[in-house]
Coordinates of C-alpha atoms in Angstrom, one line a residue:
Chain A
M1 CA 202.1 60.9 -22.2
K2 CA 199.6 59.3 -19.7
Q3 CA 198.2 62.4 -19.6
A4 CA 197.9 63.3 -22.7
V5 CA 196.2 60.7 -23.9
H6 CA 193.4 61.6 -20.7
I7 CA 193.3 65.1 -22.2
F8 CA 193.1 64.0 -25.5
K9 CA 190.6 61.4 -24.7
K10 CA 188.0 64.3 -22.7
E11 CA 189.2 66.8 -25.6
F12 CA 188.0 64.5 -28.5
S13 CA 184.4 63.3 -26.7
G14 CA 184.2 67.2 -25.8
Y15 CA 183.7 67.7 -29.5
F16 CA 180.8 65.3 -29.8
I17 CA 179.2 66.4 -26.6
S18 CA 178.3 69.3 -27.4
P19 CA 176.5 70.6 -31.0
I20 CA 179.8 72.1 -32.4
A21 CA 181.5 68.7 -33.8
Y22 CA 178.2 68.6 -36.2
I23 CA 177.5 71.3 -37.3
V24 CA 181.1 71.6 -38.3
I25 CA 180.8 68.7 -39.8
A26 CA 178.1 69.6 -41.8
I27 CA 179.2 72.3 -43.0
F28 CA 182.6 70.5 -43.7
L29 CA 180.6 68.0 -45.4
V30 CA 178.1 70.3 -47.4
V31 CA 180.6 72.7 -48.9
T32 CA 183.1 70.5 -50.2
G33 CA 180.5 68.1 -51.6
W34 CA 178.8 71.1 -53.6
F35 CA 181.4 72.6 -55.0
F36 CA 183.0 69.4 -56.3
F37 CA 180.9 68.0 -57.7
T38 CA 179.3 71.1 -59.2
T39 CA 182.2 71.0 -61.6
F40 CA 182.4 67.1 -61.2
F41 CA 180.8 66.3 -64.5
L42 CA 181.9 68.9 -66.6
Y43 CA 185.6 68.1 -66.4
N44 CA 184.2 64.7 -66.9
Q45 CA 187.3 63.0 -65.1
A46 CA 187.5 60.0 -62.8
S47 CA 189.6 62.1 -60.1
L48 CA 189.7 63.8 -56.9
R49 CA 192.2 66.8 -57.7
N50 CA 189.1 69.4 -57.5
F51 CA 188.3 68.2 -54.5
F52 CA 191.5 67.7 -52.7
G53 CA 192.4 71.8 -54.5
L54 CA 189.3 73.1 -52.3
L55 CA 190.4 71.8 -49.1
P56 CA 192.9 74.5 -48.4
L57 CA 190.7 77.1 -48.2
I58 CA 188.1 75.3 -46.8
F59 CA 190.8 74.4 -43.5
S60 CA 191.4 77.9 -43.6
F61 CA 188.2 78.5 -41.8
V62 CA 186.9 75.2 -40.4
I63 CA 189.6 74.0 -38.5
P64 CA 189.9 77.3 -36.7
A65 CA 186.4 76.8 -35.9
V66 CA 187.8 73.2 -34.6
T67 CA 190.3 74.6 -32.4
M68 CA 188.8 77.8 -31.2
R69 CA 187.5 76.8 -27.6
L70 CA 190.5 74.5 -27.4
F71 CA 191.9 77.0 -24.6
S72 CA 190.3 80.3 -24.9
E73 CA 187.1 78.9 -23.3
E74 CA 189.6 77.2 -20.5
L75 CA 191.1 80.6 -19.6
N76 CA 187.4 81.9 -19.4
V77 CA 186.0 79.5 -17.3
G78 CA 189.1 79.0 -15.7
S79 CA 189.2 75.7 -15.6
Y80 CA 192.7 76.3 -16.6
E81 CA 193.6 76.6 -13.2
L82 CA 192.3 73.3 -11.9
L83 CA 194.1 71.5 -14.7
L84 CA 197.1 72.7 -14.1
T85 CA 197.0 72.2 -11.0
M86 CA 196.8 67.8 -11.8
P87 CA 199.9 66.5 -12.3
V88 CA 200.2 67.5 -15.5
T89 CA 203.0 69.4 -17.5
F90 CA 202.5 72.4 -20.6
T91 CA 203.8 70.1 -22.9
D92 CA 200.7 67.1 -21.8
V93 CA 197.7 69.7 -22.5
I94 CA 199.2 71.5 -25.8
I95 CA 200.3 67.4 -27.3
G96 CA 196.5 66.3 -25.7
K97 CA 194.8 68.8 -27.4
F98 CA 196.9 68.4 -30.6
M99 CA 196.0 64.8 -30.9
A100 CA 192.2 65.7 -30.3
C101 CA 192.9 68.4 -32.9
I102 CA 194.1 65.7 -35.3
A103 CA 191.6 63.2 -34.7
F104 CA 189.1 65.7 -35.5
I105 CA 189.8 66.2 -38.1
I106 CA 190.5 62.8 -39.4
A107 CA 186.9 61.8 -38.8
M108 CA 185.9 64.8 -40.6
L109 CA 187.6 63.7 -43.5
L110 CA 186.3 59.9 -43.3
P111 CA 182.7 60.1 -44.6
T112 CA 184.3 62.0 -47.7
V113 CA 186.5 58.3 -48.5
A114 CA 182.3 57.6 -49.9
Y115 CA 183.4 60.6 -52.8
P116 CA 186.9 58.2 -54.4
I117 CA 185.0 55.4 -54.0
L118 CA 181.8 56.3 -55.9
I119 CA 183.5 57.7 -58.5
S120 CA 185.9 54.4 -58.6
T121 CA 182.8 53.2 -59.9
M122 CA 182.3 55.1 -62.6
G123 CA 185.6 55.2 -63.9
T124 CA 189.3 54.4 -63.3
L125 CA 190.5 56.1 -60.6
D126 CA 194.0 56.2 -59.9
W127 CA 194.7 55.5 -56.0
G128 CA 197.7 57.4 -55.7
P129 CA 196.8 60.9 -55.8
V130 CA 194.0 60.0 -53.2
V131 CA 196.1 58.3 -50.8
G132 CA 198.7 61.0 -51.0
G133 CA 196.0 63.9 -50.6
Y134 CA 194.6 62.1 -47.4
L135 CA 198.1 62.2 -45.7
G136 CA 198.5 66.0 -47.3
A137 CA 195.1 66.7 -45.6
I138 CA 195.6 65.2 -42.9
L139 CA 199.2 66.9 -42.5
M140 CA 197.9 70.4 -43.4
G141 CA 194.9 70.3 -40.7
G142 CA 197.6 69.7 -38.2
A143 CA 199.7 72.4 -39.3
F144 CA 196.6 74.9 -39.1
A145 CA 195.0 73.3 -36.1
A146 CA 198.4 74.0 -34.6
V147 CA 198.1 77.5 -35.7
G148 CA 194.4 76.9 -34.3
L149 CA 195.3 76.8 -31.3
F150 CA 198.4 79.1 -30.6
A151 CA 195.8 81.7 -31.7
S152 CA 193.0 80.3 -29.1
S153 CA 195.9 80.9 -26.4
L154 CA 196.2 84.5 -27.4
T155 CA 192.6 85.6 -26.2
R156 CA 189.7 84.3 -23.8
N157 CA 187.4 85.2 -26.6
Q158 CA 186.9 82.6 -28.8
I159 CA 185.7 84.7 -31.5
I160 CA 189.3 86.8 -31.8
A161 CA 190.4 82.8 -31.8
F162 CA 188.2 82.2 -35.0
I163 CA 189.7 85.1 -36.8
V164 CA 193.2 85.3 -35.5
A165 CA 193.3 81.6 -36.8
T166 CA 191.1 82.3 -39.9
A167 CA 193.8 85.3 -41.1
I168 CA 196.9 82.9 -40.5
C169 CA 195.5 80.2 -42.1
F170 CA 194.2 82.3 -44.6
S171 CA 197.3 83.9 -45.2
L172 CA 199.3 81.0 -45.5
T173 CA 197.1 79.5 -48.5
L174 CA 196.7 82.5 -50.6
I175 CA 200.5 83.2 -50.4
D176 CA 201.3 81.5 -53.3
K177 CA 198.5 83.0 -55.3
M178 CA 199.2 86.2 -54.5
L179 CA 203.1 85.8 -56.2
F180 CA 202.9 88.2 -58.6
F181 CA 202.5 91.2 -56.2
L182 CA 206.1 90.3 -55.3
P183 CA 210.3 91.5 -56.2
K184 CA 211.1 88.5 -58.0
S185 CA 213.9 87.8 -55.6
L186 CA 211.4 86.9 -52.7
L187 CA 209.3 84.9 -54.8
G188 CA 210.8 81.5 -53.9
V189 CA 210.6 82.3 -50.7
M190 CA 207.5 83.4 -50.3
A191 CA 206.0 80.0 -52.3
Y192 CA 208.0 78.3 -50.2
L193 CA 205.9 79.3 -47.4
G194 CA 202.2 79.0 -49.1
T195 CA 200.1 75.8 -47.8
G196 CA 198.7 75.1 -51.1
Y197 CA 202.4 75.2 -52.9
H198 CA 203.5 71.4 -50.5
F199 CA 199.4 70.1 -50.3
Q200 CA 199.5 70.5 -54.1
N201 CA 203.1 68.1 -54.3
I202 CA 201.7 65.7 -52.2
S203 CA 198.1 65.6 -54.1
K204 CA 199.5 65.0 -56.5
G205 CA 200.5 61.4 -54.6
V206 CA 204.0 63.1 -55.1
I207 CA 205.2 62.1 -51.3
D208 CA 208.8 64.6 -50.5
S209 CA 210.1 65.4 -47.6
R210 CA 210.6 69.1 -48.2
D211 CA 206.6 69.0 -48.1
I212 CA 206.3 66.4 -45.0
I213 CA 209.2 69.0 -43.3
Y214 CA 207.0 72.1 -44.0
F215 CA 203.7 70.8 -42.7
F216 CA 205.9 69.4 -40.0
S217 CA 207.6 72.9 -39.0
V218 CA 204.4 74.9 -38.9
A219 CA 202.9 72.6 -36.4
F220 CA 205.9 72.6 -34.1
I221 CA 205.6 76.1 -34.9
G222 CA 202.3 76.8 -34.1
L223 CA 202.7 74.4 -30.7
Y224 CA 205.6 76.3 -29.6
G225 CA 203.9 79.3 -29.4
A226 CA 201.3 77.9 -27.6
N227 CA 203.1 76.6 -25.0
L228 CA 204.9 79.9 -24.3
S229 CA 201.5 82.4 -24.5
M230 CA 200.2 80.4 -21.4
Q231 CA 203.4 79.6 -19.9
K232 CA 203.6 83.5 -19.8
K233 CA 200.3 84.0 -18.7
Y234 CA 201.2 82.5 -15.2
Chain B
M1 CA 205.3 69.6 6.0
I2 CA 205.2 73.3 3.8
H3 CA 207.9 75.6 4.5
I4 CA 208.0 79.2 2.8
E5 CA 210.6 81.7 2.7
N6 CA 210.2 85.0 1.7
L7 CA 207.5 84.9 -0.9
S8 CA 207.0 87.6 -3.6
K9 CA 204.8 87.6 -6.3
N10 CA 205.0 91.2 -8.5
Y11 CA 202.3 91.4 -11.6
H12 CA 203.5 93.9 -13.1
D13 CA 204.5 97.0 -11.3
L14 CA 201.8 95.4 -8.5
R15 CA 203.4 93.9 -5.4
A16 CA 200.5 90.9 -4.7
V17 CA 202.5 89.3 -1.9
D18 CA 205.3 90.9 0.0
Q19 CA 207.9 88.7 1.2
I20 CA 205.6 86.4 3.2
S21 CA 207.5 83.5 5.5
F22 CA 205.6 80.5 7.5
D23 CA 205.6 76.7 7.4
I24 CA 202.7 74.5 8.2
K25 CA 202.2 71.6 10.1
K26 CA 201.2 68.8 9.5
G27 CA 197.7 67.9 10.5
E28 CA 197.3 71.7 10.6
I29 CA 194.0 73.6 9.5
L30 CA 195.7 76.8 9.0
G31 CA 192.8 79.7 7.4
L32 CA 194.4 82.5 5.6
L33 CA 192.2 85.1 6.2
G34 CA 192.7 88.8 4.7
P35 CA 190.0 91.8 2.9
N36 CA 190.0 91.3 -0.3
G37 CA 193.0 91.3 -2.6
A38 CA 195.9 90.4 0.2
G39 CA 197.4 88.1 -1.6
K40 CA 195.5 85.2 0.0
T41 CA 194.5 83.2 -4.0
T42 CA 198.0 83.9 -5.3
T43 CA 199.4 82.8 -2.5
L44 CA 197.4 79.7 -2.4
R45 CA 198.3 79.7 -6.5
M46 CA 201.8 79.5 -6.1
L47 CA 201.8 77.0 -3.2
T48 CA 199.6 74.6 -5.9
C49 CA 202.2 75.3 -8.5
F50 CA 199.5 77.4 -10.7
L51 CA 201.6 80.4 -10.5
K52 CA 205.7 81.3 -10.5
P53 CA 207.0 82.8 -7.6
T54 CA 208.9 86.3 -8.4
S55 CA 210.6 85.4 -5.5
G56 CA 211.1 83.0 -2.8
S57 CA 210.8 79.6 -2.2
I58 CA 207.8 77.0 -1.2
R59 CA 209.3 73.7 0.1
V60 CA 206.8 71.0 0.6
K61 CA 208.3 67.8 2.2
N62 CA 211.5 68.7 0.7
L63 CA 210.2 68.9 -2.9
S64 CA 211.6 72.6 -4.3
I65 CA 208.2 74.4 -6.9
D66 CA 211.3 74.4 -8.6
N67 CA 213.0 71.1 -9.4
D68 CA 210.2 68.6 -8.8
E69 CA 206.7 71.0 -9.4
L70 CA 205.1 67.4 -10.9
A71 CA 206.0 65.4 -7.6
I72 CA 204.6 68.5 -5.1
K73 CA 201.0 68.7 -7.7
K74 CA 200.3 65.0 -6.8
L75 CA 200.7 65.9 -3.4
M76 CA 198.2 68.5 -3.4
G77 CA 194.2 68.8 -4.3
Y78 CA 193.6 72.3 -5.1
L79 CA 190.0 74.3 -4.8
P80 CA 190.3 77.5 -6.3
E81 CA 187.8 80.2 -5.6
S82 CA 183.8 79.9 -7.6
A83 CA 185.0 76.4 -8.4
P84 CA 185.7 76.8 -12.5
L85 CA 184.6 73.4 -14.2
Y86 CA 184.5 72.1 -17.3
K87 CA 180.4 73.4 -17.6
D88 CA 179.0 70.9 -20.8
M89 CA 180.9 67.4 -19.1
I90 CA 178.7 65.3 -16.8
V91 CA 179.1 65.1 -12.5
Y92 CA 180.3 61.6 -13.0
D93 CA 182.0 61.9 -16.2
Y94 CA 183.6 65.0 -14.6
L95 CA 185.6 62.9 -11.6
V96 CA 185.8 60.0 -14.0
Y97 CA 188.5 62.8 -16.6
I98 CA 189.4 63.7 -12.9
A99 CA 190.4 60.0 -11.7
K100 CA 192.3 59.2 -14.7
I101 CA 194.5 62.6 -14.4
R102 CA 195.2 61.9 -11.0
G103 CA 196.4 58.2 -12.0
V104 CA 193.0 56.3 -9.5
E105 CA 193.9 52.8 -10.5
A106 CA 191.0 51.7 -12.9
E107 CA 189.6 48.4 -10.8
T108 CA 189.5 51.0 -7.8
R109 CA 187.6 54.4 -9.9
L110 CA 184.4 53.4 -9.3
A111 CA 184.2 52.5 -6.2
H112 CA 186.4 55.7 -5.4
I113 CA 183.9 58.2 -6.8
K114 CA 180.7 56.6 -5.5
D115 CA 182.7 57.4 -1.6
L116 CA 183.4 60.7 -2.5
A117 CA 180.2 61.5 -3.9
R118 CA 178.7 60.5 -0.5
L119 CA 181.2 62.0 1.6
C120 CA 180.3 65.0 -0.6
G121 CA 176.5 64.8 -0.9
L122 CA 176.7 64.2 -5.2
T123 CA 175.2 61.1 -5.1
D124 CA 172.1 62.5 -6.6
V125 CA 173.5 64.9 -9.1
M126 CA 176.1 62.3 -10.9
H127 CA 174.0 62.1 -14.1
K128 CA 173.6 66.2 -14.6
P129 CA 175.9 68.2 -16.6
I130 CA 177.9 71.1 -14.5
D131 CA 176.2 73.4 -16.1
E132 CA 173.1 72.7 -14.9
L133 CA 173.5 72.9 -11.0
S134 CA 173.7 75.4 -8.5
K135 CA 176.3 77.2 -6.9
G136 CA 176.4 74.5 -4.1
Y137 CA 176.9 71.5 -5.9
K138 CA 179.1 73.1 -7.6
Q139 CA 181.2 73.9 -4.9
R140 CA 181.1 70.6 -3.8
V141 CA 182.3 69.1 -7.1
G142 CA 185.1 71.1 -6.5
L143 CA 186.2 69.9 -3.2
A144 CA 185.6 65.9 -4.3
H145 CA 188.1 67.3 -7.6
A146 CA 190.3 68.5 -4.5
M147 CA 190.2 65.1 -3.3
M148 CA 190.4 62.9 -6.1
N149 CA 194.2 61.6 -5.1
D150 CA 193.2 60.9 -1.2
P151 CA 195.7 64.5 -1.2
E152 CA 198.1 64.9 1.8
I153 CA 198.0 68.7 1.8
L154 CA 194.6 70.3 0.7
V155 CA 194.2 74.0 -0.7
L156 CA 190.6 75.3 -0.9
D157 CA 190.2 79.1 -1.6
E158 CA 187.2 80.5 0.2
P159 CA 185.3 77.3 -0.3
T160 CA 182.3 78.4 1.2
S161 CA 181.5 81.4 -0.9
G162 CA 178.6 82.0 -2.4
L163 CA 176.8 79.1 -0.2
D164 CA 173.8 79.5 1.4
P165 CA 173.5 79.2 5.6
N166 CA 172.7 74.8 5.6
Q167 CA 175.7 74.2 2.9
I168 CA 178.2 76.5 5.0
V169 CA 177.9 74.6 7.6
E170 CA 177.9 70.8 5.5
I171 CA 181.0 72.2 3.8
R172 CA 182.8 73.5 7.4
E173 CA 181.5 69.6 8.3
I174 CA 183.6 67.7 5.7
I175 CA 186.4 70.0 6.1
R176 CA 186.4 69.4 10.4
K177 CA 186.1 65.3 9.2
I178 CA 188.8 65.7 6.6
G179 CA 191.0 67.7 9.1
K180 CA 191.6 65.0 11.2
E181 CA 193.9 63.7 9.0
K182 CA 195.0 66.3 6.6
T183 CA 196.6 69.3 6.2
I184 CA 194.6 72.0 5.2
V185 CA 195.2 75.3 3.7
L186 CA 192.0 77.3 3.1
S187 CA 191.7 81.2 2.9
T188 CA 188.3 83.0 3.5
H189 CA 187.3 86.9 4.1
I190 CA 185.1 85.6 6.5
L191 CA 186.2 86.0 10.4
S192 CA 183.6 83.4 12.1
E193 CA 184.3 80.7 9.5
A194 CA 188.0 80.7 10.4
E195 CA 187.2 81.2 13.8
A196 CA 184.9 77.8 13.4
T197 CA 187.3 76.0 11.2
C198 CA 190.8 76.6 11.9
D199 CA 193.1 75.7 14.6
R200 CA 195.8 78.5 13.5
I201 CA 195.2 81.7 11.5
I202 CA 197.4 83.8 9.4
I203 CA 196.2 87.5 8.8
I204 CA 197.9 88.7 5.5
N205 CA 196.9 92.5 4.4
R206 CA 198.2 94.3 1.2
G207 CA 200.3 90.9 0.8
K208 CA 202.4 91.1 4.5
I209 CA 201.5 88.7 7.1
V210 CA 200.2 91.1 9.9
A211 CA 199.4 88.0 12.3
D212 CA 200.0 84.0 12.9
G213 CA 199.1 82.1 15.6
S214 CA 196.5 79.4 17.1
T215 CA 192.7 81.0 17.2
E216 CA 193.1 81.1 20.7
S217 CA 196.1 82.7 21.3
L218 CA 194.8 85.7 18.4
K219 CA 192.1 85.8 20.9
Q220 CA 193.7 85.9 23.9
E221 CA 195.9 88.9 22.2
A222 CA 192.7 90.8 21.5
R223 CA 191.7 90.4 26.0
R224 CA 194.5 92.2 27.2
D225 CA 192.0 95.1 27.5
T226 CA 188.8 94.4 28.2
I227 CA 185.9 97.2 27.3
L228 CA 183.6 97.1 29.9
N229 CA 180.5 99.4 29.7
V230 CA 178.6 100.4 32.6
S231 CA 175.3 102.3 32.9
L232 CA 174.5 104.4 36.0
E233 CA 171.9 106.5 37.4
G234 CA 172.0 109.5 39.6
A235 CA 175.6 110.0 38.9
Q236 CA 177.0 113.3 37.7
A237 CA 179.8 112.8 34.8
G238 CA 182.5 114.3 37.0
D239 CA 182.0 111.9 39.9
V240 CA 182.4 109.2 37.9
E241 CA 185.4 110.2 36.2
N242 CA 187.0 111.0 39.2
K243 CA 185.9 107.6 41.3
L244 CA 186.1 105.5 38.4
G245 CA 189.0 106.3 37.3
S246 CA 191.5 105.8 40.1
V247 CA 190.5 102.5 41.0
A248 CA 193.6 100.2 40.2
G249 CA 193.9 98.8 37.2
V250 CA 190.8 101.2 34.8
E251 CA 193.0 102.9 32.0
A252 CA 190.7 105.0 31.0
V253 CA 187.2 106.3 31.4
T254 CA 184.9 107.9 28.3
I255 CA 181.1 109.4 28.9
V256 CA 179.4 108.3 26.4
D257 CA 175.9 108.8 26.4
N258 CA 175.0 111.7 29.1
R259 CA 171.1 112.3 29.8
P260 CA 169.8 114.0 32.6
G261 CA 170.5 111.5 35.5
H262 CA 171.6 108.5 33.3
L263 CA 175.0 108.0 32.3
D264 CA 176.9 105.7 29.8
V265 CA 180.0 105.0 30.7
K266 CA 183.0 102.7 29.3
L267 CA 186.2 101.7 30.8
I268 CA 189.2 100.1 29.5
C269 CA 190.8 98.5 31.9
D270 CA 193.3 95.5 32.2
A271 CA 191.5 91.9 32.3
E272 CA 191.8 90.4 35.4
H273 CA 188.8 89.2 37.4
E274 CA 189.9 91.5 40.1
T275 CA 189.8 95.1 38.5
R276 CA 186.1 94.1 37.9
H277 CA 185.6 94.0 41.7
R278 CA 187.2 96.7 42.7
I279 CA 185.0 99.1 39.9
Y280 CA 181.9 97.3 41.4
A281 CA 183.4 97.7 44.8
C282 CA 183.5 101.2 44.1
I283 CA 180.3 101.8 42.6
K284 CA 178.6 99.7 45.8
A285 CA 180.0 102.1 47.7
T286 CA 177.9 105.4 46.2
D287 CA 174.1 105.8 45.6
W288 CA 174.9 105.8 42.3
L289 CA 172.0 103.0 40.7
L290 CA 174.0 100.3 38.5
T291 CA 171.8 99.2 35.3
A292 CA 174.4 98.2 33.4
F293 CA 177.4 96.3 33.8
F294 CA 178.7 94.5 30.4
L295 CA 182.3 93.0 29.1
E296 CA 182.3 94.4 25.4
T297 CA 183.8 91.2 24.1
Q298 CA 186.9 91.7 21.4
T299 CA 186.3 88.6 19.0
L300 CA 188.4 88.1 15.8
E301 CA 186.5 90.8 14.2
T302 CA 188.0 93.1 15.8
I303 CA 191.8 92.2 15.6
F304 CA 190.9 91.9 12.4
R305 CA 189.6 95.3 12.0
N306 CA 193.1 96.7 14.2
L307 CA 195.0 94.7 11.9
T308 CA 194.1 95.4 8.6
Q309 CA 192.2 99.5 8.6
E310 CA 195.6 100.7 10.1
K311 CA 198.0 103.1 7.6

């Protein structure tokens, strides 16, 4: 586990050495800020509901951008060989990189805490859904990051990694919005597979173990897939 | 120290390493020599636990790579070919990161990194991004990486590839210096390098070991037959073939060049000193004029070519 911590620190600071972190965070803040505040005053409600409503869609292309280089670059440069011949295990590497993603997502969400603070000065804000929303955002970010890591472990090309991860994340997000195409017997299963469905529950402030289990299982499957695909390469 | 037995590795249907076995003793500098694609890198990658062998076993200090991978990784330092390092890190940050993963104690870390930087000649570039370094400096960073944990076994894959002649000499000196205390396995396709740095050489070709021995013994083997070049004036080809061919110890006489009044002859004879005495005496007894008499030195170059080109 100590090794995972070192890898985590290296990857996390690596984000801020290259311009990628600043670009991704700036894009994220501009997009969410703009979409949220263009309608915020029309609704005339002191709630962050619309902000959290945006997150699944925005996360599905922002998070793949965060994760795309984590394995692809190592495969491309060959630095993976140096990393793996040091006393580390696959698990250390994957956990370290995954934790770096989560930390990055938290760093990215941190500036948006200004929104609820600002809004609470304008009206009475119910903090329950806000806390739930942020918790849900981190869980969903983690699930998407695991998917992104898996996509990144498949290829040495970062662009392909990005596209594959975006495709998977978008499908997960949109699946419960496409339900009217599906036969009735599949509805329950498909709705359960959708990220939006689970995220909505949490962002209403309802923390249900089913939703938490969903995000944990997506993350686990993603990381396990990444583990398998890296092991199979060598 | 290292015991390799019947090691094989398949890539799909290509057999890169084919049933090789050898032992490496403590303190030895072993050179793995072979043409491109012979399986050198694959062997080293299996030795460093990066690739899993298709079959066969590797034991390092009685630890097996199947069960004690981490323990073996701790004993080894590895410099892969062309030193693939994180491009956007600064040399110093990189070495600190490696030191942490390698478990160098925080109190001694800085001093240790400074020592290594001095040994590998990195002091001037410590604060440059790795991306901006020249090939030679990257190689040195890779070497510093490999030696970070004071490994008992150092595995170097083509440590001097892409370096300029001065750097090659420097890296070789470093290897020699470290080699006094440590076991080193290095791969190369440059013969003079193996000759200059290694105690023992294993030549592999197409995944198989074709020769294994100390540098001296391999050379000795090459010296079994000596090739002697002789130039003569005022001699007839037929006469020369007859007379020199009948000298004891001469196995074959070939006329290389036959111009009027001038003959270049190649003699294949045994390595005995007396044979050359007799050849000279034979020539002296005639009225030929001897203008050249020299040994063609069979170097490792020749053995290497013989071993890796046949079939």
